[in-house]
Amino acid sequence: MTAVDFDVVVVGAGRAGTAAAYKLAAEDFDVALVERAKQPGMKNVTGGVLYGQILADLVPEFPEEAPLERHVVEHNIKLLHGDAEVSIGYRDMDLLEEPNYTLMLGKFDRWFVDRAVDEGAVFVPETTVRDVTQARDHAVVHTDRENGDLACHAVIGADGVNTTVGRATGIQRTMRNPDMALSVKKVIDVGRDTINERFNLDSDEGAAYIYTGFPEGAPTIGYFIYTYDEYISVGAVGGLEVLRWLGDEGYAESGTPLYSLLEEFVELDTVRPYVQGESLQEYQGILLPELSYESLPDRYDRRIALVGDAAGLVLNKGYTFRGLDYGIKSGLLAAESAIACDREGNWEAFGRRYDQWLENSYVLQDMKQHRHLPEFLKNERMYGAYPGIATETLRGMYSAGSDAQGLTWKQAYRAFRNSDAGFLDLLKDGYRGLRSL
Ligand SMILES: Cc1cc2nc3c(=O)[nH]c(=O)nc-3n(C[C@H](O)[C@H](O)[C@H](O)COP(=O)(O)OP(=O)(O)OC[C@H]3O[C@@H](n4cnc5c(N)ncnc54)[C@H](O)[C@@H]3O)c2cc1C
């Protein structure tokens, strides 16, 4: 049997890879965590809210120990239409019982990798993986370091959306434009007290706002505002197809890049009060997978398993993003598969077993249940006609000028007749919405 350097090599020290390394190290496995950046979190981007139950199962003390930003107690979906905005807000102090936090990856990932190292994982920074090969009884991770080949029983590819492990091994092809979204995001310093005032929050309470409807009718472009401790994170996410659509269909004469849309968004009258007075701390852009359950790529081959974004495990639910916890869960499942293979002395089953467990996990069950959602979110009426109907109806309800204009349902009906949506559209979209959400 070939001597190996490590039982398992994990490629990529995002949360997916670090969770795998942590779990394996805690079980006394020899595990290397290889990361191209100098420090964890330097090359990663998120919005974002961590739905932290999975992490709490792994590291119960994380809410006290980890550098978290705010404990999320409010979610808000905002439909924009012209100068108007219709919000569906949900604030609940019982959410303080849930381990859901906003976080900044730079700080959080450093903490998480330190914890994995404390458990015994070997962290290998500033090392880029170029290729992964498999021999009869082992796998080899080829890095850009001199003599930097690492032989191991199994490889966990946690190297994000542009996965080298996935492509070098032929498990995945490069993702197509319809399967990808672009995100630009900026982090601005407004100070703790100002955040609490603007968002009506107390101490370390946090809020997450999601916006759609700008520019009117442009499908799949959404925006977010998340509160950090002292900063606000504001960003835009748009499907790559849609960005092309903007050019082809002439939304803007020259086609508007996403970063320009973000600049226009933060200047909207309804948005500016939250983000004004900015002092820019960070500006980031990144691709993210936007796949439906059916279009998810393959995730394994013999001794190799892809986890997190590398496996396309991100879901835009329309009202929230999920990816951080999906990554952690998939990393843990890959680690558990390695533990089971070691016990049985059969590493050849590593990838297949991981994939089966992932298929039965809440991650893929969730993506399966929401499999119609990505298509549903491409519907232009969600971003134009329906926000328009909602604002016109509410304007009627709250404007004295429209007194004696009929019962509310009649005003809603009129708003509907004035919109581009037809009855059949409404029926179809209602059905699709129920099927997707
Ligand atoms: C704007 C935005 C908002 C989001 N909001 C949310 C949210 O609110 N909630 C949520 O749950 N999810 C959210 N997501 C999704 C979530 O951020 C991702 O799903 C998650 O960060 C993926 O983690 P990961 O560990 O799989 O990959 P990554 O965090 O991308 O980590 C991959 C790591 O691999 C390293 N790497 C890459 N290639 C190599 C190589 N060849 N060799 C060595 N190292 C390599 C990288 O440097 C990186 O450290 C959001 C995403 C974006 C972009």
Short mmCIF file of C-alpha atoms and ligand atoms in Angstrom, two decimals:
data_model
loop_
_atom_site.label_atom_id
_atom_site.label_comp_id
_atom_site.label_asym_id
_atom_site.label_seq_id
_atom_site.Cartn_x
_atom_site.Cartn_y
_atom_site.Cartn_z
CA MET A 1 0.00 0.00 0.00
CA THR A 2 1.37 3.43 -0.94
CA ALA A 3 2.43 5.60 2.01
CA VAL A 4 0.33 8.75 2.25
CA ASP A 5 1.25 12.18 3.64
CA PHE A 6 -2.23 12.75 5.06
CA ASP A 7 -5.40 10.71 5.44
CA VAL A 8 -7.38 13.50 3.81
CA VAL A 9 -6.39 16.69 2.00
CA VAL A 10 -9.02 19.43 2.02
CA VAL A 11 -8.66 22.05 -0.71
CA GLY A 12 -10.00 25.49 0.28
CA ALA A 13 -10.35 27.00 3.75
CA GLY A 14 -13.83 28.48 3.39
CA ARG A 15 -16.41 27.27 5.88
CA ALA A 16 -17.14 24.08 3.91
CA GLY A 17 -13.50 22.96 3.88
CA THR A 18 -12.75 24.11 7.41
CA ALA A 19 -15.78 22.25 8.81
CA ALA A 20 -14.50 19.07 7.15
CA ALA A 21 -10.95 19.61 8.44
CA TYR A 22 -12.23 20.40 11.95
CA LYS A 23 -14.34 17.26 12.12
CA LEU A 24 -11.57 15.00 10.81
CA ALA A 25 -8.94 16.49 13.10
CA ALA A 26 -11.27 16.11 16.08
CA GLU A 27 -11.48 12.38 15.18
CA ASP A 28 -7.66 12.17 15.13
CA PHE A 29 -7.28 11.96 11.37
CA ASP A 30 -4.21 13.43 9.70
CA VAL A 31 -5.74 16.22 7.66
CA ALA A 32 -4.24 19.09 5.65
CA LEU A 33 -6.25 22.20 4.84
CA VAL A 34 -4.71 23.81 1.76
CA GLU A 35 -5.59 27.45 1.02
CA ARG A 36 -4.33 29.72 -1.75
CA ALA A 37 -4.73 32.92 0.29
CA LYS A 38 -2.24 34.14 2.87
CA GLN A 39 -4.97 34.20 5.50
CA PRO A 40 -8.36 32.48 5.66
CA GLY A 41 -11.22 34.64 4.44
CA MET A 42 -9.06 36.95 2.33
CA LYS A 43 -10.48 35.68 -0.96
CA ASN A 44 -14.05 34.90 0.10
CA VAL A 45 -17.26 36.88 -0.20
CA THR A 46 -20.65 36.52 1.38
CA GLY A 47 -23.66 38.74 2.18
CA GLY A 48 -24.49 37.40 4.67
CA VAL A 49 -26.50 35.62 7.32
CA LEU A 50 -25.21 32.37 8.72
CA TYR A 51 -28.03 30.00 9.68
CA GLY A 52 -25.89 28.53 12.39
CA GLN A 53 -27.62 25.42 13.73
CA ILE A 54 -25.28 23.06 11.87
CA LEU A 55 -22.24 24.92 13.16
CA ALA A 56 -23.70 24.92 16.68
CA ASP A 57 -23.96 21.12 16.50
CA LEU A 58 -20.26 20.96 15.60
CA VAL A 59 -18.91 23.76 17.83
CA PRO A 60 -21.57 24.42 20.49
CA GLU A 61 -19.65 27.36 21.96
CA PHE A 62 -19.43 29.22 18.64
CA PRO A 63 -22.03 31.92 19.52
CA GLU A 64 -19.84 33.00 22.46
CA GLU A 65 -16.44 32.44 20.84
CA ALA A 66 -16.67 33.30 17.17
CA PRO A 67 -16.29 36.90 15.92
CA LEU A 68 -19.92 37.36 14.89
CA GLU A 69 -21.51 40.63 13.87
CA ARG A 70 -25.18 40.73 14.89
CA HIS A 71 -27.88 38.32 16.02
CA VAL A 72 -30.59 38.51 13.36
CA VAL A 73 -34.05 39.39 14.70
CA GLU A 74 -35.57 40.99 11.63
CA HIS A 75 -36.05 39.98 8.00
CA ASN A 76 -37.61 42.30 5.49
CA ILE A 77 -38.58 41.76 1.86
CA LYS A 78 -39.02 44.99 -0.05
CA LEU A 79 -40.72 45.32 -3.42
CA LEU A 80 -39.66 48.50 -5.19
CA HIS A 81 -41.75 50.30 -7.76
CA GLY A 82 -40.75 53.77 -8.86
CA ASP A 83 -40.47 55.91 -5.74
CA ALA A 84 -42.61 53.51 -3.74
CA GLU A 85 -41.76 50.45 -1.71
CA VAL A 86 -43.95 47.71 -0.25
CA SER A 87 -42.37 45.80 2.63
CA ILE A 88 -43.13 42.52 4.24
CA GLY A 89 -41.31 42.71 7.55
CA TYR A 90 -40.82 40.07 10.16
CA ARG A 91 -39.31 40.95 13.52
CA ASP A 92 -39.35 38.38 16.28
CA MET A 93 -37.38 38.43 19.53
CA ASP A 94 -37.77 34.65 19.67
CA LEU A 95 -35.24 34.61 16.82
CA LEU A 96 -32.66 35.38 19.52
CA GLU A 97 -33.04 31.71 20.46
CA GLU A 98 -31.77 30.74 16.99
CA PRO A 99 -28.03 30.84 16.24
CA ASN A 100 -28.42 33.00 13.11
CA TYR A 101 -25.88 35.79 12.77
CA THR A 102 -24.49 38.21 10.25
CA LEU A 103 -20.76 37.74 9.84
CA MET A 104 -17.73 39.10 8.05
CA LEU A 105 -15.79 36.27 6.49
CA GLY A 106 -12.36 37.84 6.99
CA LYS A 107 -12.70 37.60 10.76
CA PHE A 108 -14.92 34.55 10.97
CA ASP A 109 -12.85 32.29 8.70
CA ARG A 110 -9.65 33.09 10.62
CA TRP A 111 -11.35 32.05 13.85
CA PHE A 112 -12.74 28.87 12.33
CA VAL A 113 -9.41 27.78 10.83
CA ASP A 114 -7.69 28.48 14.18
CA ARG A 115 -10.22 26.16 15.83
CA ALA A 116 -9.53 23.43 13.25
CA VAL A 117 -5.78 23.85 13.86
CA ASP A 118 -6.39 23.58 17.63
CA GLU A 119 -8.06 20.24 16.93
CA GLY A 120 -4.93 19.11 15.03
CA ALA A 121 -5.53 20.05 11.37
CA VAL A 122 -2.47 21.22 9.43
CA PHE A 123 -3.20 24.56 7.75
CA VAL A 124 -1.20 25.14 4.54
CA PRO A 125 -1.67 28.79 3.43
CA GLU A 126 -0.42 30.54 0.28
CA THR A 127 -0.59 27.28 -1.63
CA THR A 128 -2.65 26.89 -4.77
CA VAL A 129 -3.83 23.48 -5.88
CA ARG A 130 -3.26 22.98 -9.62
CA ASP A 131 -4.39 19.40 -10.14
CA VAL A 132 -5.64 16.27 -8.42
CA THR A 133 -4.93 12.76 -9.67
CA GLN A 134 -6.03 9.35 -8.50
CA ALA A 135 -3.95 6.17 -8.51
CA ARG A 136 -5.12 2.67 -7.68
CA ASP A 137 -4.93 3.02 -3.90
CA HIS A 138 -4.48 6.74 -3.21
CA ALA A 139 -4.97 10.26 -4.57
CA VAL A 140 -2.43 13.05 -5.07
CA VAL A 141 -3.01 16.78 -4.68
CA HIS A 142 -0.58 18.74 -6.85
CA THR A 143 0.19 22.24 -5.56
CA ASP A 144 2.22 25.17 -6.87
CA ARG A 145 4.85 24.61 -4.15
CA GLU A 146 8.16 22.99 -4.97
CA ASN A 147 7.89 19.30 -4.05
CA GLY A 148 4.37 20.22 -3.10
CA ASP A 149 2.55 17.01 -4.04
CA LEU A 150 0.45 15.61 -1.20
CA ALA A 151 -0.52 11.93 -1.29
CA CYS A 152 -3.66 10.99 0.64
CA HIS A 153 -6.51 8.50 0.88
CA ALA A 154 -9.14 11.05 -0.13
CA VAL A 155 -9.55 14.64 -1.29
CA ILE A 156 -12.29 17.08 -0.31
CA GLY A 157 -12.67 19.83 -2.91
CA ALA A 158 -13.99 22.87 -1.04
CA ASP A 159 -12.46 25.38 -3.43
CA GLY A 160 -15.51 27.44 -4.26
CA VAL A 161 -17.47 28.24 -7.39
CA ASN A 162 -14.53 28.01 -9.83
CA THR A 163 -13.43 24.67 -8.43
CA THR A 164 -10.03 23.54 -9.68
CA VAL A 165 -10.54 20.13 -8.06
CA GLY A 166 -13.83 19.65 -9.90
CA ARG A 167 -12.51 20.70 -13.29
CA ALA A 168 -9.02 19.16 -13.11
CA THR A 169 -10.52 15.77 -12.25
CA GLY A 170 -13.21 16.01 -14.92
CA ILE A 171 -15.99 15.69 -12.34
CA GLN A 172 -17.36 19.03 -13.51
CA ARG A 173 -17.37 21.10 -16.64
CA THR A 174 -17.05 24.86 -16.36
CA MET A 175 -20.45 26.20 -15.34
CA ARG A 176 -22.58 27.84 -18.04
CA ASN A 177 -23.81 31.44 -17.89
CA PRO A 178 -27.41 30.50 -17.00
CA ASP A 179 -26.04 28.64 -13.97
CA MET A 180 -24.15 31.60 -12.55
CA ALA A 181 -24.91 34.91 -10.90
CA LEU A 182 -22.64 37.86 -10.35
CA SER A 183 -22.58 39.75 -7.10
CA VAL A 184 -21.07 43.09 -6.17
CA LYS A 185 -21.07 44.25 -2.63
CA LYS A 186 -19.73 47.07 -0.55
CA VAL A 187 -19.23 47.37 3.16
CA ILE A 188 -19.62 50.85 4.57
CA ASP A 189 -18.78 52.25 7.96
CA VAL A 190 -21.64 54.16 9.56
CA GLY A 191 -21.04 53.26 13.21
CA ARG A 192 -22.89 51.13 15.71
CA ASP A 193 -25.27 53.72 17.16
CA THR A 194 -26.30 54.98 13.72
CA ILE A 195 -27.11 51.42 12.64
CA ASN A 196 -29.23 50.85 15.74
CA GLU A 197 -31.04 54.12 15.11
CA ARG A 198 -31.63 53.60 11.40
CA PHE A 199 -32.80 50.02 11.70
CA ASN A 200 -34.50 50.41 15.07
CA LEU A 201 -32.27 47.80 16.71
CA ASP A 202 -30.97 47.30 20.22
CA SER A 203 -27.39 46.35 21.22
CA ASP A 204 -26.26 43.47 18.97
CA GLU A 205 -29.58 42.80 17.23
CA GLY A 206 -29.35 42.58 13.45
CA ALA A 207 -31.55 43.02 10.40
CA ALA A 208 -31.52 41.56 6.89
CA TYR A 209 -33.30 43.41 4.05
CA ILE A 210 -33.85 41.94 0.59
CA TYR A 211 -35.03 44.12 -2.33
CA THR A 212 -36.42 43.43 -5.80
CA GLY A 213 -38.08 45.55 -8.48
CA PHE A 214 -35.22 47.80 -9.53
CA PRO A 215 -34.77 48.50 -12.38
CA GLU A 216 -38.44 47.86 -13.02
CA GLY A 217 -39.06 44.53 -14.71
CA ALA A 218 -35.43 43.33 -14.80
CA PRO A 219 -35.63 39.68 -13.73
CA THR A 220 -33.39 38.01 -11.16
CA ILE A 221 -31.70 41.20 -10.01
CA GLY A 222 -31.96 41.50 -6.27
CA TYR A 223 -30.29 43.62 -3.61
CA PHE A 224 -29.52 43.16 0.03
CA ILE A 225 -28.69 45.24 3.07
CA TYR A 226 -27.29 43.44 6.11
CA THR A 227 -26.28 45.02 9.39
CA TYR A 228 -22.87 44.21 10.82
CA ASP A 229 -21.66 45.45 14.19
CA GLU A 230 -20.40 48.82 12.94
CA TYR A 231 -20.79 48.41 9.21
CA ILE A 232 -23.55 47.94 6.69
CA SER A 233 -23.18 45.46 3.87
CA VAL A 234 -25.09 46.47 0.74
CA GLY A 235 -24.95 44.54 -2.51
CA ALA A 236 -26.57 43.45 -5.74
CA VAL A 237 -26.90 39.96 -7.19
CA GLY A 238 -27.88 39.35 -10.81
CA GLY A 239 -27.99 36.27 -13.03
CA LEU A 240 -25.33 36.44 -15.75
CA GLU A 241 -28.03 35.84 -18.37
CA VAL A 242 -29.91 38.86 -17.13
CA LEU A 243 -26.92 41.12 -17.37
CA ARG A 244 -26.71 40.15 -21.04
CA TRP A 245 -30.46 40.59 -21.35
CA LEU A 246 -30.08 44.17 -20.19
CA GLY A 247 -27.77 44.85 -23.11
CA ASP A 248 -29.70 42.94 -25.76
CA GLU A 249 -33.15 44.18 -24.86
CA GLY A 250 -32.01 47.73 -24.38
CA TYR A 251 -32.89 48.36 -20.77
CA ALA A 252 -30.05 50.82 -20.89
CA GLU A 253 -28.66 52.01 -24.20
CA SER A 254 -25.21 50.75 -23.49
CA GLY A 255 -26.07 47.94 -21.06
CA THR A 256 -25.67 48.68 -17.40
CA PRO A 257 -23.05 46.81 -15.40
CA LEU A 258 -24.13 45.46 -12.04
CA TYR A 259 -21.88 47.82 -10.10
CA SER A 260 -23.63 50.80 -11.74
CA LEU A 261 -27.00 49.38 -10.79
CA LEU A 262 -25.78 49.09 -7.21
CA GLU A 263 -24.75 52.75 -7.29
CA GLU A 264 -28.20 53.72 -8.60
CA PHE A 265 -29.87 51.49 -6.02
CA VAL A 266 -28.14 53.12 -3.04
CA GLU A 267 -29.28 56.52 -4.31
CA LEU A 268 -32.98 55.58 -4.36
CA ASP A 269 -35.03 57.71 -1.97
CA THR A 270 -36.25 54.60 -0.18
CA VAL A 271 -32.74 53.17 0.26
CA ARG A 272 -30.48 56.19 0.83
CA PRO A 273 -31.58 56.80 4.44
CA TYR A 274 -30.15 53.41 5.45
CA VAL A 275 -26.79 53.69 3.75
CA GLN A 276 -25.94 57.38 3.49
CA GLY A 277 -22.89 59.01 5.01
CA GLU A 278 -20.80 56.15 3.87
CA SER A 279 -17.13 55.56 4.36
CA LEU A 280 -16.20 52.61 2.17
CA GLN A 281 -14.39 49.75 3.92
CA GLU A 282 -14.52 46.99 1.31
CA TYR A 283 -15.67 46.53 -2.27
CA GLN A 284 -15.98 43.02 -3.65
CA GLY A 285 -17.30 41.17 -6.67
CA ILE A 286 -17.75 37.43 -7.04
CA LEU A 287 -19.58 34.78 -9.05
CA LEU A 288 -21.94 32.43 -7.30
CA PRO A 289 -23.72 29.31 -8.49
CA GLU A 290 -27.40 29.66 -9.30
CA LEU A 291 -28.43 26.13 -10.10
CA SER A 292 -31.70 24.31 -9.74
CA TYR A 293 -31.69 20.85 -8.18
CA GLU A 294 -31.98 19.24 -11.64
CA SER A 295 -29.01 21.10 -13.06
CA LEU A 296 -26.62 20.45 -10.17
CA PRO A 297 -23.30 19.09 -11.48
CA ASP A 298 -21.70 15.79 -10.43
CA ARG A 299 -20.04 15.92 -7.05
CA TYR A 300 -17.72 12.95 -6.71
CA ASP A 301 -15.42 10.41 -8.22
CA ARG A 302 -13.97 7.50 -6.23
CA ARG A 303 -11.68 9.26 -3.70
CA ILE A 304 -12.78 12.81 -4.41
CA ALA A 305 -15.79 14.70 -3.07
CA LEU A 306 -16.84 18.27 -3.89
CA VAL A 307 -18.54 20.29 -1.15
CA GLY A 308 -20.04 23.76 -0.70
CA ASP A 309 -20.00 26.17 -3.65
CA ALA A 310 -17.70 23.76 -5.52
CA ALA A 311 -20.69 21.42 -5.68
CA GLY A 312 -23.12 24.26 -6.54
CA LEU A 313 -24.79 24.07 -3.12
CA VAL A 314 -26.30 27.56 -2.95
CA LEU A 315 -29.98 28.41 -3.01
CA ASN A 316 -31.48 31.84 -3.53
CA LYS A 317 -34.87 31.36 -1.91
CA GLY A 318 -35.99 34.80 -2.95
CA TYR A 319 -36.36 35.86 0.68
CA THR A 320 -32.95 34.62 1.83
CA PHE A 321 -29.70 33.08 0.55
CA ARG A 322 -28.51 29.72 1.76
CA GLY A 323 -24.96 28.62 1.11
CA LEU A 324 -22.94 29.08 4.29
CA ASP A 325 -24.73 26.35 6.23
CA TYR A 326 -25.11 24.13 3.13
CA GLY A 327 -21.34 24.32 2.75
CA ILE A 328 -20.70 23.41 6.39
CA LYS A 329 -23.15 20.51 6.25
CA SER A 330 -21.69 19.10 3.03
CA GLY A 331 -18.15 19.42 4.43
CA LEU A 332 -19.22 17.48 7.51
CA LEU A 333 -20.83 14.76 5.42
CA ALA A 334 -17.62 14.36 3.41
CA ALA A 335 -15.66 14.11 6.68
CA GLU A 336 -18.09 11.51 8.01
CA SER A 337 -17.76 9.51 4.81
CA ALA A 338 -13.96 9.50 5.28
CA ILE A 339 -14.37 8.32 8.87
CA ALA A 340 -16.65 5.46 7.76
CA CYS A 341 -14.28 4.47 4.91
CA ASP A 342 -11.33 4.37 7.27
CA ARG A 343 -13.25 2.19 9.68
CA GLU A 344 -14.09 -0.26 6.89
CA GLY A 345 -10.68 0.01 5.23
CA ASN A 346 -12.36 0.86 1.92
CA TRP A 347 -11.50 4.36 0.71
CA GLU A 348 -12.83 3.60 -2.77
CA ALA A 349 -16.35 4.11 -1.40
CA PHE A 350 -15.53 7.62 -0.17
CA GLY A 351 -17.06 9.77 -2.92
CA ARG A 352 -20.12 7.61 -3.56
CA ARG A 353 -21.01 7.33 0.11
CA TYR A 354 -20.68 11.11 0.61
CA ASP A 355 -22.94 11.72 -2.34
CA GLN A 356 -25.62 9.35 -1.04
CA TRP A 357 -25.56 11.00 2.37
CA LEU A 358 -25.72 14.43 0.81
CA GLU A 359 -28.70 13.38 -1.30
CA ASN A 360 -30.56 12.39 1.87
CA SER A 361 -29.49 15.45 3.85
CA TYR A 362 -31.59 18.56 4.40
CA VAL A 363 -29.35 20.42 1.93
CA LEU A 364 -30.37 18.51 -1.16
CA GLN A 365 -33.86 17.89 0.16
CA ASP A 366 -34.22 21.67 0.49
CA MET A 367 -32.89 22.25 -3.01
CA LYS A 368 -35.17 19.52 -4.34
CA GLN A 369 -38.25 20.99 -2.68
CA HIS A 370 -37.39 24.41 -4.14
CA ARG A 371 -36.37 23.03 -7.53
CA HIS A 372 -38.81 25.23 -9.47
CA LEU A 373 -37.67 28.37 -7.69
CA PRO A 374 -34.74 29.45 -9.94
CA GLU A 375 -37.07 29.38 -12.97
CA PHE A 376 -39.84 31.15 -11.05
CA LEU A 377 -37.45 33.93 -10.05
CA LYS A 378 -36.68 34.63 -13.71
CA ASN A 379 -40.26 35.83 -14.26
CA GLU A 380 -40.22 39.53 -15.22
CA ARG A 381 -43.66 40.15 -13.70
CA MET A 382 -42.22 39.50 -10.23
CA TYR A 383 -39.99 42.54 -10.72
CA GLY A 384 -42.40 44.92 -12.47
CA ALA A 385 -46.10 44.17 -12.76
CA TYR A 386 -46.69 42.69 -9.30
CA PRO A 387 -44.79 45.29 -7.25
CA GLY A 388 -46.71 47.85 -9.35
CA ILE A 389 -50.09 46.31 -8.48
CA ALA A 390 -49.15 46.17 -4.80
CA THR A 391 -48.05 49.82 -4.63
CA GLU A 392 -51.01 51.13 -6.63
CA THR A 393 -53.45 49.24 -4.40
CA LEU A 394 -51.81 50.50 -1.23
CA ARG A 395 -51.69 54.03 -2.58
CA GLY A 396 -55.42 53.76 -3.05
CA MET A 397 -55.89 52.51 0.50
CA TYR A 398 -53.84 55.25 2.11
CA SER A 399 -54.49 58.25 -0.11
CA ALA A 400 -57.37 60.58 0.78
CA GLY A 401 -57.63 61.56 -2.89
CA SER A 402 -58.92 58.11 -3.72
CA ASP A 403 -61.70 58.02 -1.10
CA ALA A 404 -64.98 56.68 -2.42
CA GLN A 405 -63.14 55.03 -5.29
CA GLY A 406 -64.54 51.65 -4.36
CA LEU A 407 -63.71 48.84 -1.96
CA THR A 408 -60.11 47.81 -1.62
CA TRP A 409 -60.52 44.74 -3.79
CA LYS A 410 -61.92 46.94 -6.54
CA GLN A 411 -58.87 49.18 -6.29
CA ALA A 412 -56.65 46.12 -6.45
CA TYR A 413 -58.59 44.92 -9.47
CA ARG A 414 -58.12 48.30 -11.17
CA ALA A 415 -54.41 48.24 -10.42
CA PHE A 416 -54.27 44.78 -11.90
CA ARG A 417 -56.11 45.89 -15.06
CA ASN A 418 -53.65 48.78 -15.42
CA SER A 419 -50.68 46.42 -15.22
CA ASP A 420 -49.05 44.32 -17.93
CA ALA A 421 -50.17 41.10 -16.26
CA GLY A 422 -53.18 39.17 -17.60
CA PHE A 423 -55.50 36.80 -15.77
CA LEU A 424 -53.78 33.74 -17.15
CA ASP A 425 -50.42 35.14 -16.04
CA LEU A 426 -51.78 35.63 -12.56
CA LEU A 427 -53.12 32.10 -12.39
CA LYS A 428 -49.95 30.58 -13.79
CA ASP A 429 -47.68 32.68 -11.57
CA GLY A 430 -49.79 31.95 -8.49
CA TYR A 431 -49.54 28.25 -9.19
CA ARG A 432 -45.80 28.45 -9.91
CA GLY A 433 -45.27 30.52 -6.78
CA LEU A 434 -47.04 27.96 -4.60
CA ARG A 435 -45.05 25.18 -6.24
CA SER A 436 -41.72 26.97 -5.75
CA LEU A 437 -41.84 28.60 -2.34
C1 LIG B 1 -23.06 38.41 -2.19
C2 LIG B 1 -23.33 37.09 -1.58
C3 LIG B 1 -24.24 37.01 -0.54
C4 LIG B 1 -24.47 35.79 0.08
N1 LIG B 1 -25.30 35.76 1.16
C5 LIG B 1 -25.44 34.61 1.84
C6 LIG B 1 -26.21 34.57 3.04
O1 LIG B 1 -26.73 35.58 3.48
N2 LIG B 1 -26.35 33.37 3.68
C7 LIG B 1 -25.77 32.22 3.20
O2 LIG B 1 -25.94 31.17 3.82
N3 LIG B 1 -25.04 32.24 2.07
C8 LIG B 1 -24.84 33.38 1.39
N4 LIG B 1 -24.08 33.41 0.26
C9 LIG B 1 -23.48 32.15 -0.21
C10 LIG B 1 -22.25 31.79 0.62
O3 LIG B 1 -21.45 32.92 0.82
C11 LIG B 1 -21.42 30.71 -0.09
O4 LIG B 1 -22.27 29.66 -0.44
C12 LIG B 1 -20.32 30.20 0.83
O5 LIG B 1 -19.48 31.25 1.22
C13 LIG B 1 -19.52 29.11 0.13
O6 LIG B 1 -18.53 28.64 1.00
P1 LIG B 1 -17.43 27.60 0.50
O7 LIG B 1 -16.63 27.25 1.70
O8 LIG B 1 -18.07 26.51 -0.28
O9 LIG B 1 -16.58 28.39 -0.59
P2 LIG B 1 -15.65 29.72 -0.44
O10 LIG B 1 -16.07 30.54 0.73
O11 LIG B 1 -15.66 30.35 -1.78
O12 LIG B 1 -14.23 29.13 -0.12
C14 LIG B 1 -13.41 28.55 -1.10
C15 LIG B 1 -11.97 28.64 -0.62
O13 LIG B 1 -11.14 27.90 -1.50
C16 LIG B 1 -9.97 28.65 -1.77
N5 LIG B 1 -9.45 28.17 -3.07
C17 LIG B 1 -10.04 28.32 -4.28
N6 LIG B 1 -9.32 27.72 -5.23
C18 LIG B 1 -8.23 27.19 -4.62
C19 LIG B 1 -7.12 26.44 -5.08
N7 LIG B 1 -6.97 26.09 -6.37
N8 LIG B 1 -6.19 26.07 -4.18
C20 LIG B 1 -6.32 26.39 -2.86
N9 LIG B 1 -7.36 27.10 -2.36
C21 LIG B 1 -8.32 27.48 -3.24
C22 LIG B 1 -10.44 30.09 -1.78
O14 LIG B 1 -9.40 31.03 -1.58
C23 LIG B 1 -11.44 30.07 -0.64
O15 LIG B 1 -10.82 30.34 0.60
C24 LIG B 1 -23.82 34.61 -0.39
C25 LIG B 1 -22.91 34.70 -1.45
C26 LIG B 1 -22.65 35.92 -2.02
C27 LIG B 1 -21.63 36.00 -3.13
#
